[in-house]
């Protein structure tokens, strides 16, 4: 029923935009007297992945000496929900040039507002690492940071997508027996206020073949009489049907983009008829 | 009496017997593992944790694997942070063997406070599977006081979580386990370098020296220096010069004017006009010499390659041998297009005086590295000779010239390595030049930071700037 295939990769693009916010965060260590002894750029990745791919990529050698390398950040989509507060009129449209269709002007319906819930997890070995990472993130979110994302490339539709930081939670299992390792995980939950675009319809190609306008003596067409009809039709400027004469028989062959003129006709009436658009005659 | 009268239930002799039996048992049925004590490099107060550690000792000792049917623990699991290996193992070590063989050496180390027993946080290298285990708990009362004493420690271990710790035990089989782990930057090194060569051109009626009478102010760009033409009418006889600007206290002025061609056949001092660059007030005059020859310009016959800094140009003295009469050239270096600097040109700072028709010799000092030498050692510190940046060697591939490094910024300088500079191994003395410095970690198969950046460049509009970094 819904029909047309389309895929703007909007959710994927929102994931990419979210990921790029956190791909340049560093952690430094010093030797206690002020000398920096290491600087690490914290790896970040989208958490969900194919299991076999993770195994063969991250553990090609089956024997691995260490458990994991830290610190690391991972994020994933946790929920997708409709945002009624940003709802636009369902019949509201805007115009945009479609680069996938020769730059033709398209009528695009307003996108549907959706919120994507993201969870950014930070796993650190040291509390100090976690604090360094957090402090590099938090000042940018008050509570949101807005990214301008090109959601539908073909129509160049850039939308401001606020990434709202909702909540920060910390897991620190430092209590208990020594058989379990202390796990230090910071979890930041975000909401990305993105938009879903529907199918961008191909515009029907065609030429307006006739424009007809009737003038009345008054605005009340029930009582007023018509007095004049103004008609405009395209006028051919070359011999389309190759009959060695340029006349009205060439007019049906005029294509959009051709060089053509117009034939304007004014007709005056003394009758009391009206034009019936469904039947195409005066009654 | 309820107790067995044939035993003393805890005499020293009985206890020694049990300890000896246990020692022998462990030597027969145990595994030879390597005990690696942790040394604290930096311990944070308030937030109590050791923020930097190193592991540079090793002690071979026998330990018994309690779980005979393999590692315990959750095994290999996929977490939201990628693959995590949750293998655990419980090892038994003789108390006597540890206290007599390992504890005295640990006690002698200044970096280790607690040396009398195995410590939580220390590492054990387990040769079967080549795993690095971290001790998370030391049980000292199991078995519980046999004949009134305890004889073993049970070490509950799990695989080590690696970050940036230095593991330099001097045992390759251990040290190399983490050479591909952690945050690794790469240096593409090349051992190229070639001396530049230039030929001096002599002439008379040349500009001997330019006097900068007023250095002007307010320049926003480099001004143009125009010198009136030579009366000979030959293009190459026209003197040309460039201005070098400097900025002090936010005011940019001309620092010096260097001749690219001192000109020839001038009969009177030419007029020097300084224009453009947005500044005002600069003025210069010059003196000419018509009595003898001077070096009016230099023609590069070989631009050389591999210069980290501008080489020194020395021109031989004129025949009279007066040192102060000799010409002075200043080399200008620039990118040769392959990541290394070459000598682009040599300016005439002073054309000299008293030269005859015999060409003087021009000597240009060698680039820092004529050819790469030596072999970088694993875990040694390397230093960029210009930037001062230090890092630790993870891996050196002499065939490809790729040096994998970690901990970039050791010391106080964190600027990163400069293209074209020499990188010296402070232990090995190895010396090569930097062709490419890649600060991003390409060995980590988990990290997707670069991919996000590339993809985001096409869809995210950071028109003004990217507040999250330059990369």
XYZ file of C-alpha atoms in Angstrom:
754
model
C 0.000 0.000 0.000
C 2.743 2.409 0.940
C 4.453 1.605 -2.299
C 7.412 3.540 -3.567
C 10.925 2.455 -2.671
C 13.105 5.111 -1.164
C 15.993 5.118 1.303
C 17.613 8.360 2.319
C 19.909 6.723 4.929
C 18.752 9.337 7.417
C 19.223 7.161 10.490
C 22.663 6.110 9.289
C 23.596 9.726 8.662
C 22.434 10.670 12.127
C 24.594 7.863 13.538
C 27.603 9.180 11.606
C 26.993 12.725 12.762
C 26.685 11.558 16.345
C 29.858 9.490 16.073
C 31.929 12.319 14.704
C 31.211 14.391 17.791
C 33.294 12.034 19.883
C 36.129 10.930 17.617
C 38.775 13.385 18.740
C 38.871 12.996 22.486
C 42.190 12.463 24.172
C 43.466 11.156 27.469
C 46.823 12.161 28.875
C 48.923 10.680 31.616
C 51.812 12.283 33.421
C 54.564 11.046 35.634
C 53.534 12.969 38.709
C 55.989 15.804 38.228
C 54.291 17.378 35.259
C 55.853 15.505 32.369
C 53.343 14.058 29.969
C 54.265 10.441 29.441
C 51.482 9.409 27.118
C 48.597 10.718 25.115
C 45.897 8.466 23.791
C 43.159 9.308 21.340
C 40.162 7.465 22.697
C 38.814 4.954 20.171
C 35.126 5.210 19.399
C 32.899 2.835 17.470
C 29.265 2.025 16.886
C 28.719 -0.830 19.311
C 26.371 -3.274 17.574
C 28.195 -5.375 15.021
C 28.156 -8.757 13.411
C 29.589 -11.260 15.829
C 31.733 -13.204 13.402
C 33.121 -9.988 11.955
C 34.103 -8.732 15.381
C 35.853 -11.987 16.135
C 37.866 -12.200 12.923
C 38.707 -8.501 12.864
C 39.558 -7.892 16.462
C 40.939 -11.293 17.305
C 42.570 -12.668 14.165
C 45.170 -14.383 16.334
C 43.246 -16.654 18.630
C 45.822 -16.358 21.359
C 45.682 -12.839 22.631
C 47.738 -11.764 25.585
C 45.404 -9.142 26.960
C 41.727 -8.856 27.752
C 40.952 -5.551 26.065
C 42.618 -2.211 25.400
C 41.206 0.752 27.253
C 39.850 3.395 27.281
C 37.141 2.865 24.710
C 33.885 4.504 23.762
C 30.927 2.916 22.111
C 27.494 4.163 21.199
C 24.282 2.746 19.870
C 20.702 3.646 19.085
C 18.435 2.751 21.970
C 15.056 3.895 20.723
C 13.246 5.684 17.932
C 10.146 7.678 18.759
C 7.819 10.140 17.060
C 8.158 13.705 18.325
C 4.690 15.245 18.319
C 6.004 18.595 19.562
C 7.736 19.239 16.245
C 4.854 18.101 14.082
C 4.323 20.162 10.939
C 1.158 20.359 8.864
C 0.797 17.177 6.855
C -0.115 19.066 3.691
C 2.670 21.591 4.028
C 5.250 21.359 1.274
C 8.371 23.094 0.108
C 10.189 23.253 -3.174
C 13.661 21.864 -3.772
C 15.800 21.141 -6.807
C 16.511 17.431 -7.178
C 20.077 16.804 -8.362
C 19.223 13.149 -8.982
C 16.605 14.252 -11.500
C 18.427 16.823 -13.559
C 17.952 19.641 -11.097
C 14.195 19.683 -11.567
C 12.157 21.474 -9.002
C 10.359 19.017 -6.728
C 7.558 19.448 -4.329
C 8.635 17.852 -1.067
C 6.302 17.204 1.823
C 7.462 18.353 5.205
C 9.538 15.702 6.985
C 8.240 13.806 9.947
C 9.970 14.615 13.239
C 11.512 11.642 14.977
C 13.733 11.416 18.028
C 16.581 8.933 17.997
C 17.765 7.880 21.421
C 21.507 7.335 21.637
C 23.570 5.904 24.429
C 27.261 6.703 24.601
C 29.198 4.347 26.824
C 32.690 5.084 28.054
C 34.701 2.211 29.463
C 37.835 3.265 31.260
C 40.468 1.588 33.309
C 41.106 4.618 35.476
C 38.685 7.004 37.095
C 40.970 9.808 35.988
C 40.611 8.756 32.358
C 36.844 8.860 32.670
C 36.903 12.320 34.167
C 39.198 13.590 31.432
C 36.865 12.246 28.766
C 33.723 13.582 30.430
C 35.151 17.041 30.840
C 35.967 17.177 27.153
C 32.376 16.326 26.268
C 30.080 18.016 28.757
C 30.791 21.730 28.148
C 29.528 21.451 24.582
C 26.050 20.321 25.591
C 23.798 22.971 27.112
C 22.026 20.600 27.150
C 22.138 20.184 23.400
C 24.586 20.685 20.587
C 23.134 21.285 17.154
C 24.589 19.762 14.029
C 23.586 20.763 10.550
C 23.190 17.533 8.614
C 22.539 17.056 4.921
C 19.761 14.547 5.447
C 18.668 14.152 1.828
C 21.606 14.717 -0.449
C 19.677 14.856 -3.720
C 17.656 17.894 -2.690
C 20.414 19.402 -0.545
C 18.174 19.426 2.461
C 20.277 20.468 5.432
C 18.462 20.280 8.716
C 19.624 21.355 12.130
C 19.565 18.302 14.333
C 20.024 19.038 18.028
C 21.786 16.342 20.023
C 20.396 16.699 23.509
C 22.299 15.294 26.456
C 19.603 13.915 28.750
C 21.347 12.002 31.446
C 24.705 10.750 32.674
C 25.058 7.679 34.794
C 28.128 6.097 36.270
C 28.785 2.479 37.081
C 31.675 1.811 39.427
C 31.820 -1.686 40.894
C 34.552 -1.021 43.369
C 32.888 -2.794 46.283
C 32.769 -6.485 46.876
C 35.145 -9.399 46.741
C 38.260 -9.440 44.660
C 37.058 -12.051 42.213
C 35.249 -9.451 40.130
C 37.118 -6.664 38.459
C 36.175 -3.061 39.024
C 34.298 -1.901 35.944
C 34.159 1.839 35.352
C 31.524 2.756 32.806
C 30.018 6.144 32.149
C 26.785 6.141 30.206
C 25.565 9.297 28.541
C 22.107 9.218 27.019
C 21.292 11.559 24.177
C 18.339 12.399 22.021
C 18.949 13.330 18.404
C 16.020 15.318 17.066
C 16.112 14.278 13.460
C 13.624 14.219 10.620
C 12.347 11.473 8.348
C 11.728 12.372 4.746
C 9.329 10.439 2.617
C 9.425 9.604 -1.042
C 10.387 12.504 -3.244
C 8.051 12.119 -6.182
C 9.152 12.463 -9.726
C 7.453 15.544 -11.064
C 5.198 14.842 -14.067
C 6.690 16.349 -17.179
C 4.414 18.328 -19.424
C 3.453 21.570 -20.965
C 0.413 23.605 -20.104
C -1.448 23.400 -23.390
C -4.161 25.916 -22.740
C -5.053 28.600 -20.247
C -8.588 29.954 -20.354
C -9.946 32.795 -18.274
C -13.479 34.170 -18.228
C -14.213 37.675 -17.022
C -17.548 38.488 -15.393
C -19.221 41.802 -14.745
C -19.295 41.125 -11.042
C -17.705 38.762 -8.528
C -20.965 36.956 -7.957
C -20.911 34.573 -10.920
C -24.386 33.307 -10.094
C -25.982 36.564 -11.105
C -23.354 38.315 -13.154
C -22.895 37.757 -16.845
C -19.652 36.852 -18.475
C -18.332 39.423 -20.880
C -14.899 38.295 -22.071
C -12.838 35.102 -22.436
C -9.036 35.264 -22.598
C -7.295 32.191 -23.964
C -3.586 31.456 -24.319
C -2.125 28.429 -26.121
C 1.440 27.657 -27.122
C 2.343 28.598 -30.639
C 4.809 26.502 -32.604
C 7.840 28.209 -34.097
C 8.989 25.322 -36.232
C 7.481 22.688 -38.480
C 7.114 19.712 -36.141
C 4.972 17.543 -38.410
C 7.062 18.317 -41.508
C 4.140 19.386 -43.661
C 6.107 22.418 -44.791
C 3.838 24.759 -42.950
C 3.921 26.006 -39.357
C 0.376 26.112 -38.058
C -1.844 24.951 -35.205
C -1.270 21.338 -36.232
C 2.281 21.641 -34.994
C 1.205 22.793 -31.541
C 0.536 19.332 -29.995
C 4.156 18.393 -30.688
C 5.694 21.202 -28.685
C 7.849 19.770 -25.883
C 8.846 21.352 -22.598
C 12.082 23.213 -23.155
C 11.352 23.998 -26.793
C 11.416 27.539 -28.022
C 7.774 28.424 -28.625
C 5.506 31.439 -28.597
C 1.945 32.076 -27.485
C -1.330 32.650 -29.236
C -3.588 34.928 -27.249
C -7.265 35.116 -28.052
C -9.898 37.409 -26.572
C -13.555 36.561 -27.125
C -16.471 38.763 -26.072
C -19.862 37.391 -25.015
C -23.368 38.738 -24.726
C -24.926 35.466 -23.497
C -25.512 34.221 -19.976
C -23.627 30.907 -20.288
C -20.956 29.555 -18.020
C -18.039 27.306 -18.872
C -18.340 23.748 -17.575
C -14.785 22.522 -16.919
C -15.835 18.872 -16.698
C -17.450 18.860 -20.099
C -15.288 21.508 -21.710
C -18.251 23.380 -23.191
C -20.310 26.446 -22.395
C -23.699 25.675 -20.957
C 45.420 -37.612 73.883
C 43.412 -37.131 70.729
C 46.202 -35.977 68.393
C 48.657 -38.342 66.759
C 51.572 -38.638 69.163
C 54.038 -39.408 66.353
C 53.737 -35.839 65.043
C 54.473 -32.668 66.867
C 51.635 -30.922 65.026
C 53.607 -27.986 63.813
C 57.290 -28.256 64.571
C 59.661 -26.384 62.272
C 60.992 -29.668 60.976
C 57.567 -30.921 59.999
C 56.693 -27.639 58.391
C 59.953 -27.629 56.413
C 59.224 -31.147 55.252
C 55.790 -30.173 53.973
C 57.166 -27.057 52.325
C 59.882 -29.076 50.618
C 57.361 -31.618 49.392
C 55.193 -28.836 48.015
C 58.182 -27.164 46.354
C 59.136 -30.411 44.707
C 55.588 -31.086 43.665
C 55.336 -27.674 42.037
C 58.643 -28.163 40.243
C 57.418 -31.439 38.821
C 53.825 -30.620 37.933
C 53.906 -26.874 37.638
C 54.421 -24.525 34.713
C 57.330 -22.159 34.427
C 55.726 -18.739 34.364
C 57.204 -15.250 34.580
C 56.302 -13.049 37.485
C 56.348 -9.344 36.540
C 55.962 -6.883 39.415
C 54.176 -3.604 38.805
C 56.114 -0.419 39.468
C 54.149 2.707 40.205
C 55.112 5.638 37.999
C 52.357 7.922 39.230
C 49.870 7.378 41.991
C 46.900 9.681 42.167
C 45.722 10.831 45.541
C 42.079 11.628 46.388
C 40.953 9.474 43.483
C 43.081 6.603 44.678
C 44.534 4.888 41.671
C 47.822 4.271 39.944
C 47.568 6.301 36.772
C 50.862 5.183 35.259
C 52.718 1.900 35.701
C 55.669 0.120 34.221
C 56.688 -3.498 34.178
C 60.400 -3.905 33.629
C 61.440 -6.851 35.796
C 60.919 -10.524 35.261
C 61.262 -13.524 37.527
C 60.892 -17.047 36.217
C 59.159 -19.209 38.786
C 57.163 -22.412 38.802
C 53.442 -22.255 39.496
C 50.799 -24.908 39.503
C 47.669 -24.443 37.406
C 44.774 -25.297 39.677
C 42.165 -25.565 36.945
C 43.536 -28.507 34.978
C 40.788 -28.427 32.335
C 41.498 -24.983 30.978
C 40.932 -21.391 31.846
C 37.955 -20.465 33.903
C 36.011 -17.248 33.430
C 33.556 -16.231 30.751
C 35.929 -16.848 27.851
C 35.823 -14.692 24.735
C 32.784 -12.439 24.701
C 31.560 -9.708 22.416
C 30.717 -6.609 24.384
C 29.534 -3.199 23.308
C 33.209 -2.261 23.505
C 34.297 -4.972 21.104
C 35.963 -8.297 21.829
C 36.820 -8.940 25.440
C 38.698 -12.003 26.602
C 37.517 -12.967 30.051
C 39.843 -15.899 30.672
C 40.781 -16.454 34.275
C 43.216 -18.796 35.913
C 44.170 -19.738 39.436
C 47.849 -20.405 40.051
C 49.606 -21.785 43.106
C 53.091 -20.636 43.973
C 55.281 -21.859 46.797
C 55.456 -19.353 49.599
C 59.044 -20.259 50.327
C 60.119 -20.045 46.717
C 58.515 -16.614 46.329
C 59.986 -15.250 49.524
C 63.471 -16.546 48.831
C 63.707 -16.046 45.112
C 61.526 -13.078 44.165
C 60.857 -11.017 47.272
C 64.505 -10.000 47.915
C 64.857 -8.612 44.397
C 61.577 -6.721 44.628
C 62.618 -5.412 48.008
C 65.798 -4.026 46.508
C 63.854 -1.965 44.008
C 63.121 1.613 44.956
C 59.902 1.587 42.961
C 58.292 -1.237 44.942
C 57.025 -0.660 48.450
C 55.454 -3.979 49.242
C 57.795 -6.825 48.362
C 57.160 -9.571 50.883
C 54.355 -11.329 48.994
C 52.765 -11.558 45.571
C 50.755 -8.422 45.016
C 47.461 -7.737 43.434
C 48.080 -5.767 40.244
C 51.289 -7.616 39.349
C 51.428 -9.609 36.141
C 52.075 -13.253 35.442
C 53.071 -14.279 31.952
C 51.586 -17.676 31.257
C 53.543 -19.364 28.459
C 50.736 -21.711 27.349
C 48.764 -19.407 25.100
C 51.190 -16.574 25.809
C 48.809 -14.698 28.054
C 49.467 -11.827 30.384
C 47.444 -12.329 33.536
C 46.924 -9.731 36.203
C 46.680 -10.904 39.784
C 43.390 -9.766 41.207
C 43.515 -11.614 44.514
C 46.162 -13.418 46.540
C 44.779 -16.128 48.827
C 47.263 -17.046 51.543
C 45.254 -19.348 53.815
C 44.253 -22.062 51.433
C 45.042 -24.843 52.350
C 44.240 -23.755 55.870
C 47.210 -24.074 58.266
C 48.445 -27.577 57.694
C 50.694 -28.467 60.626
C 50.264 -24.959 61.898
C 51.498 -23.085 58.841
C 50.652 -22.078 55.292
C 52.927 -23.025 52.417
C 51.500 -21.573 49.232
C 49.868 -18.503 47.759
C 46.957 -18.986 45.422
C 46.859 -16.277 42.797
C 43.486 -15.585 41.251
C 44.248 -13.986 37.928
C 42.437 -12.632 34.916
C 43.712 -11.321 31.617
C 45.388 -7.942 31.771
C 43.486 -4.851 30.659
C 46.050 -2.912 28.665
C 46.182 0.834 28.296
C 49.560 2.485 27.840
C 51.721 0.672 30.337
C 55.363 0.138 29.480
C 56.150 -3.550 29.411
C 59.891 -3.831 29.055
C 60.956 -6.997 30.764
C 63.805 -7.610 28.294
C 62.132 -10.898 27.352
C 60.988 -10.539 23.750
C 58.291 -13.152 24.066
C 56.618 -11.010 26.718
C 57.393 -7.515 25.504
C 56.172 -8.151 21.988
C 52.756 -9.276 23.197
C 51.585 -5.683 23.393
C 53.431 -4.231 20.413
C 50.198 -4.069 18.440
C 48.055 -3.047 21.405
C 47.183 0.390 22.680
C 47.253 3.680 20.870
C 49.879 3.434 18.168
C 51.022 6.229 15.882
C 53.260 5.574 12.910
C 56.245 7.278 11.418
C 57.203 6.612 7.853
C 60.951 7.014 7.946
C 63.377 7.287 5.112
C 67.117 7.493 5.246
C 67.602 9.913 2.408
C 69.775 12.948 2.311
C 71.999 14.548 -0.294
C 74.263 17.544 -0.130
C 73.251 20.543 -2.204
C 75.666 22.156 -4.627
C 75.796 25.626 -6.130
C 78.009 27.606 -8.489
C 78.814 31.267 -7.815
C 78.508 33.825 -10.604
C 81.033 36.657 -10.490
C 80.574 40.157 -11.713
C 81.599 43.748 -11.056
C 79.584 46.903 -10.636
C 77.363 45.052 -8.204
C 75.517 45.901 -5.037
C 77.964 45.271 -2.259
C 75.498 45.523 0.564
C 71.965 46.808 1.235
C 71.394 49.160 4.134
C 67.905 49.070 5.597
C 67.499 52.687 6.680
C 63.927 52.285 7.865
C 62.289 48.950 8.522
C 58.763 50.363 8.146
C 55.722 49.085 9.972
C 52.221 47.742 9.578
C 52.954 45.096 6.969
C 50.324 42.450 6.439
C 52.101 40.757 3.567
C 55.547 40.598 2.090
C 56.479 43.864 0.347
C 58.074 44.007 -3.074
C 61.621 45.281 -3.402
C 62.339 46.968 -6.711
C 65.848 47.989 -7.722
C 66.534 50.256 -10.660
C 67.934 48.440 -13.650
C 71.538 48.107 -14.693
C 72.798 50.436 -17.443
C 74.089 47.393 -19.357
C 70.510 46.554 -20.393
C 71.081 42.818 -19.851
C 68.308 41.225 -17.790
C 70.702 39.148 -15.695
C 72.660 42.270 -14.788
C 69.615 43.736 -13.033
C 69.783 43.406 -9.280
C 66.851 41.736 -7.541
C 66.081 41.290 -3.880
C 63.434 40.026 -1.492
C 62.312 41.381 1.835
C 62.085 39.251 4.954
C 59.541 40.524 7.469
C 59.380 39.967 11.196
C 56.706 40.622 13.789
C 57.463 42.065 17.176
C 54.807 43.239 19.621
C 52.173 42.728 16.938
C 53.936 45.132 14.573
C 55.258 43.619 11.358
C 58.270 45.283 9.835
C 61.090 44.391 7.480
C 63.839 42.426 9.167
C 66.271 42.325 6.281
C 66.581 42.516 2.536
C 68.404 39.714 0.815
C 69.728 39.889 -2.722
C 68.782 37.144 -5.090
C 70.992 38.834 -7.653
C 73.491 41.523 -6.709
C 73.454 42.855 -10.266
C 76.356 43.903 -12.457
C 77.631 46.804 -14.544
C 76.128 49.405 -12.248
C 78.068 52.647 -12.313
C 76.201 54.373 -9.515
C 74.173 53.011 -6.580
C 70.716 52.058 -7.865
C 67.516 53.266 -6.248
C 65.693 50.777 -4.055
C 61.923 51.070 -3.815
C 59.902 49.090 -1.296
C 56.195 48.857 -2.024
C 53.141 46.763 -1.264
C 52.589 44.457 1.666
C 50.281 46.889 3.396
C 53.048 48.650 5.325
C 54.606 52.066 5.148
C 57.843 53.865 5.847
C 60.372 51.244 4.722
C 63.414 52.586 2.918
C 66.762 51.160 1.905
C 69.922 52.259 0.148
C 72.912 50.354 -1.032
C 76.559 50.608 -1.877
C 78.101 49.287 -5.038
C 81.544 48.009 -5.893
C 83.062 48.603 -9.307
C 86.690 47.956 -8.479
C 86.705 44.169 -8.318
C 84.546 41.115 -8.746
C 82.038 39.827 -6.238
C 79.620 36.910 -6.069
C 76.551 38.446 -7.615
C 74.346 35.354 -7.485
C 74.320 31.612 -6.958
C 73.102 29.042 -9.449
C 71.890 25.804 -7.877
C 73.445 22.822 -9.620
C 71.970 20.329 -7.140
C 69.223 21.252 -4.717
C 70.042 18.332 -2.435
C 67.413 16.694 -0.229
C 66.654 15.906 3.376
C 67.365 19.207 5.082
C 65.709 19.677 8.444
C 67.119 23.166 8.860
C 68.714 25.552 6.365
C 72.334 24.523 5.771
C 75.252 26.898 6.157
C 76.718 28.240 2.913
C 80.423 29.048 2.930
C 82.138 30.861 0.057
C 85.921 30.716 -0.159
C 87.776 33.945 0.512
C 89.119 36.057 -2.388
C 92.707 35.630 -3.508
C 93.965 38.253 -1.110
C 92.782 35.996 1.662
C 91.041 38.633 3.715
C 88.304 36.785 5.565
C 86.058 39.816 5.956
C 86.016 40.266 2.172
C 84.462 36.911 1.510
C 80.947 36.634 0.095
C 78.144 35.386 2.309
C 75.234 33.315 1.062
C 72.102 32.283 2.913
C 70.301 29.116 1.904
C 66.529 28.959 1.695
C 64.923 25.545 2.061
C 61.494 24.350 1.012
C 59.456 21.225 0.378
C 60.771 19.210 -2.526
C 57.329 17.719 -3.059
C 58.153 14.340 -1.560
C 57.944 15.297 2.053
C 61.548 16.388 2.358
C 63.138 19.770 2.195
C 65.641 20.835 -0.424
C 67.654 24.003 -0.898
C 65.465 26.158 -3.117
C 67.918 28.984 -3.615
C 70.806 30.826 -2.055
C 70.463 34.518 -1.321
C 73.400 36.909 -1.461
C 73.675 38.559 1.902
C 77.048 40.032 1.056
C 78.594 39.787 -2.401
C 82.121 40.092 -1.034
C 84.932 42.053 -2.583
C 88.277 41.465 -4.192
C 87.475 38.366 -6.213
C 89.383 37.855 -9.452
C 88.057 35.937 -12.403
C 88.788 32.648 -10.604
C 85.556 31.162 -9.278
C 85.484 30.752 -5.506
C 84.248 27.468 -4.098
C 80.854 27.204 -2.438
C 80.446 24.684 0.343
C 77.016 23.768 1.681
C 76.772 21.778 4.874
C 75.267 18.315 4.691
C 71.673 17.607 5.673
C 71.283 16.072 9.083
C 70.864 12.589 7.687
C 72.752 11.473 4.658
C 71.526 7.932 5.006
C 69.509 6.191 7.695
C 71.613 4.323 10.192
C 71.020 1.787 12.894
C 68.119 -0.275 14.154
C 65.547 1.062 16.561
C 65.130 -1.091 19.613
C 61.824 -2.200 20.998
C 60.640 0.022 23.850
C 63.435 2.556 23.520
C 62.697 6.266 23.495
C 63.014 8.064 20.170
C 63.257 11.794 19.806
C 62.573 14.183 16.966
C 65.711 16.262 16.648
C 63.871 19.477 15.774
C 60.535 19.129 17.506
C 61.975 17.533 20.632
C 58.971 15.192 20.657
C 59.649 11.874 22.283
C 57.867 8.563 21.907
C 58.399 4.914 22.705
C 59.137 2.347 20.015
C 56.540 -0.357 19.575
C 57.822 -1.889 16.380
C 60.413 -1.115 13.740
C 60.186 -2.519 10.253
C 63.460 -1.764 8.516
C 62.160 -3.041 5.164
C 59.241 -0.638 4.940
C 60.745 2.086 7.105
C 57.649 2.156 9.312
C 58.279 2.891 12.947
C 55.295 2.182 15.193
C 55.370 4.318 18.284
C 53.275 4.847 21.358
C 53.180 7.399 24.123
C 53.899 10.269 21.765
C 54.678 13.298 23.839
C 56.740 11.670 26.557
C 58.568 14.457 28.317
C 57.245 17.958 28.102
C 56.874 18.412 24.363
C 53.680 17.208 22.756
C 53.848 18.912 19.409
C 54.233 15.775 17.336
C 56.926 15.035 14.809
C 57.850 17.389 12.001
C 58.080 16.283 8.437
C 61.703 16.123 7.385
C 63.192 16.056 10.847
C 65.488 13.312 12.075
C 64.302 10.788 14.604
C 66.977 9.397 16.853
C 66.794 6.298 19.017
C 68.149 7.424 22.359
C 69.378 3.927 23.224
C 70.224 2.452 19.842
C 71.437 5.683 18.220
C 69.445 4.802 15.084
C 68.761 7.844 12.930
C 66.295 8.277 10.086
C 64.276 11.142 8.639
C 60.506 11.551 8.940
C 58.611 11.340 5.696
C 55.092 11.031 7.105
C 53.863 11.288 10.681
C 50.469 9.667 11.143
C 49.140 10.385 14.606
C 46.048 8.288 14.058
C 45.989 4.697 15.149
C 45.570 2.453 12.139
C 46.267 -0.802 13.969
C 43.250 -0.712 16.251
C 40.538 -2.759 14.579
C 37.929 -1.466 17.007
C 38.317 2.244 16.424
C 36.075 3.800 13.778
C 36.917 7.413 14.548
C 38.566 8.033 11.178
C 35.651 6.457 9.317
C 33.164 8.677 11.124
C 35.231 11.696 10.225
C 35.439 10.832 6.544
C 31.747 10.045 6.248
C 30.713 13.071 8.282
C 32.710 15.424 6.084
C 30.203 14.715 3.320
C 27.045 15.272 5.328
C 27.756 17.400 8.383
C 28.053 21.105 7.848
C 30.791 22.479 10.081
C 30.795 25.696 8.076
C 32.343 27.796 10.755
C 34.488 25.291 12.590
C 34.423 21.897 14.130
C 34.449 22.521 17.854
C 35.366 18.935 18.515
C 38.811 19.118 16.979
C 40.662 19.890 13.855
C 40.728 16.403 12.497
